Amino acid sequence: MSETAEMDEERFWRLVEECRPPWPDPDADDLSSALVERLTAEPATVTAAFAETLSRLLWELDRRELGEDESSDSFLHTRAAVVAAGERAYRTVRADPVRFAPFATGPVRAGSLLSVPGRAWRRLTGEEWQRDTRYTYESYSNRAGWECG
């Protein structure tokens, strides 16, 4: 797997589904901890690939019609909540921006999902995560998503 390789989306979503707890997890802390455990059972290249895919998925949600009225941090954590909710929620929001509203007004803020690659990397390598991904997940970085249409 190359340095910038992404994880196959099917594998990414399966991993999220398998790690999501059956109980309420409003900040995705339990999901994030389970993902770290699973990733640390794999080679470090899998963690890097997970980070690439996570960053791209968050970047794809970085669009004006979803985040125009949100602060940068709130918008980022809300997009993470969409990913934490799983593939169906993610695809629904991508197809219909109106479906983003419950995430933006709901109690879930899944910022802990953003720390998964760093936590797993540190456990696997003993080093701090100091890698850039191809796509940045920071709010308002997807220029095409913020162009006036």
XYZ file of C-alpha atoms in Angstrom:
149
model
C 0.000 0.000 0.000
C 1.543 3.319 -0.982
C 2.029 6.240 1.394
C -1.085 8.027 0.095
C -3.258 5.001 -0.639
C -6.827 5.105 0.566
C -8.643 2.279 2.225
C -11.267 0.654 0.036
C -14.549 2.413 0.915
C -16.343 -0.860 1.472
C -13.724 -1.838 4.037
C -13.835 1.628 5.628
C -17.609 1.541 6.083
C -17.548 -2.064 7.281
C -14.986 -1.085 9.902
C -17.148 1.827 11.072
C -20.227 -0.410 11.245
C -18.417 -3.170 13.134
C -16.962 -0.715 15.644
C -20.088 1.352 16.313
C -21.524 0.431 19.721
C -25.157 -0.662 20.060
C -25.734 2.004 22.740
C -25.976 5.798 22.349
C -22.542 7.284 21.683
C -23.252 11.011 21.283
C -19.634 12.097 20.893
C -18.511 8.940 19.052
C -15.964 8.313 21.801
C -16.741 4.590 22.009
C -16.689 4.260 18.224
C -13.354 6.048 18.092
C -11.821 3.848 20.792
C -13.021 0.702 19.034
C -11.595 1.937 15.725
C -8.221 2.571 17.371
C -8.237 -0.967 18.784
C -9.048 -2.449 15.378
C -6.487 -0.346 13.526
C -3.718 -1.228 15.958
C -4.262 -4.893 15.135
C -3.162 -4.090 11.551
C 0.055 -2.753 10.009
C 0.580 1.020 10.280
C -0.107 1.377 6.550
C -3.748 0.498 7.255
C -3.998 3.403 9.700
C -2.535 5.728 7.072
C -5.032 4.440 4.499
C -7.899 4.878 6.985
C -6.786 8.497 7.527
C -6.748 9.133 3.779
C -10.262 7.787 3.323
C -11.638 9.569 6.378
C -10.142 12.872 5.196
C -11.592 12.491 1.713
C -15.062 11.636 2.988
C -15.049 14.648 5.306
C -13.733 16.848 2.483
C -16.582 15.704 0.231
C -19.089 16.942 2.837
C -17.348 20.323 3.012
C -19.919 22.199 0.922
C -21.675 25.540 1.147
C -25.176 24.074 1.284
C -24.220 22.098 4.390
C -22.037 24.477 6.373
C -22.863 28.020 5.393
C -24.260 28.933 8.818
C -21.872 26.907 10.988
C -18.612 27.828 12.661
C -15.509 26.042 11.413
C -15.176 23.669 14.402
C -18.871 22.962 14.655
C -19.086 22.200 10.948
C -16.091 19.855 11.111
C -17.475 17.952 14.111
C -20.903 17.744 12.504
C -19.420 16.302 9.306
C -17.566 13.785 11.482
C -20.903 12.878 13.086
C -22.298 12.093 9.644
C -19.381 9.742 8.960
C -19.735 8.200 12.435
C -23.408 7.507 11.655
C -22.333 5.176 8.858
C -22.454 4.756 5.135
C -26.208 5.079 4.714
C -26.324 8.372 6.624
C -23.307 9.648 4.707
C -24.770 8.793 1.296
C -28.158 10.228 2.271
C -26.601 13.560 3.265
C -24.470 13.636 0.103
C -27.582 13.097 -2.024
C -29.901 15.439 -0.109
C -28.333 18.331 1.846
C -31.584 18.832 3.780
C -30.733 15.567 5.576
C -27.718 17.301 7.168
C -29.897 19.487 9.413
C -30.544 16.862 12.129
C -26.793 16.373 12.481
C -26.195 20.126 12.715
C -28.844 20.588 15.409
C -28.480 17.246 17.170
C -26.421 16.278 20.196
C -23.771 14.340 18.275
C -20.438 16.033 17.771
C -17.994 13.362 16.695
C -14.733 15.260 16.970
C -13.101 12.220 18.572
C -13.272 10.470 15.194
C -10.646 12.923 13.949
C -8.108 11.673 16.502
C -8.385 7.997 15.519
C -5.466 7.931 13.039
C -3.150 9.772 15.431
C -4.006 7.586 18.398
C -3.599 4.383 16.387
C -0.365 5.596 14.780
C 1.142 6.488 18.162
C 0.300 3.052 19.558
C 1.673 1.284 16.500
C 4.863 3.269 15.959
C 5.541 5.101 19.218
C 5.654 8.311 17.174
C 3.308 11.252 16.852
C 1.134 11.416 13.740
C 2.807 13.970 11.492
C 1.370 13.055 8.137
C -0.589 15.124 5.687
C -3.427 13.517 3.798
C -4.232 14.225 0.186
C -7.479 15.956 1.191
C -7.721 18.208 4.196
C -10.810 17.792 6.308
C -10.620 21.324 7.698
C -13.797 23.294 7.161
C -14.057 25.435 4.035
C -11.078 23.758 2.322
C -13.090 22.163 -0.512
C -13.047 25.151 -2.853
C -15.332 23.511 -5.394
C -17.859 22.805 -2.648
C -17.933 26.462 -1.651
C -18.205 28.040 -5.093
C -21.388 29.940 -5.731
C -23.585 27.859 -7.955
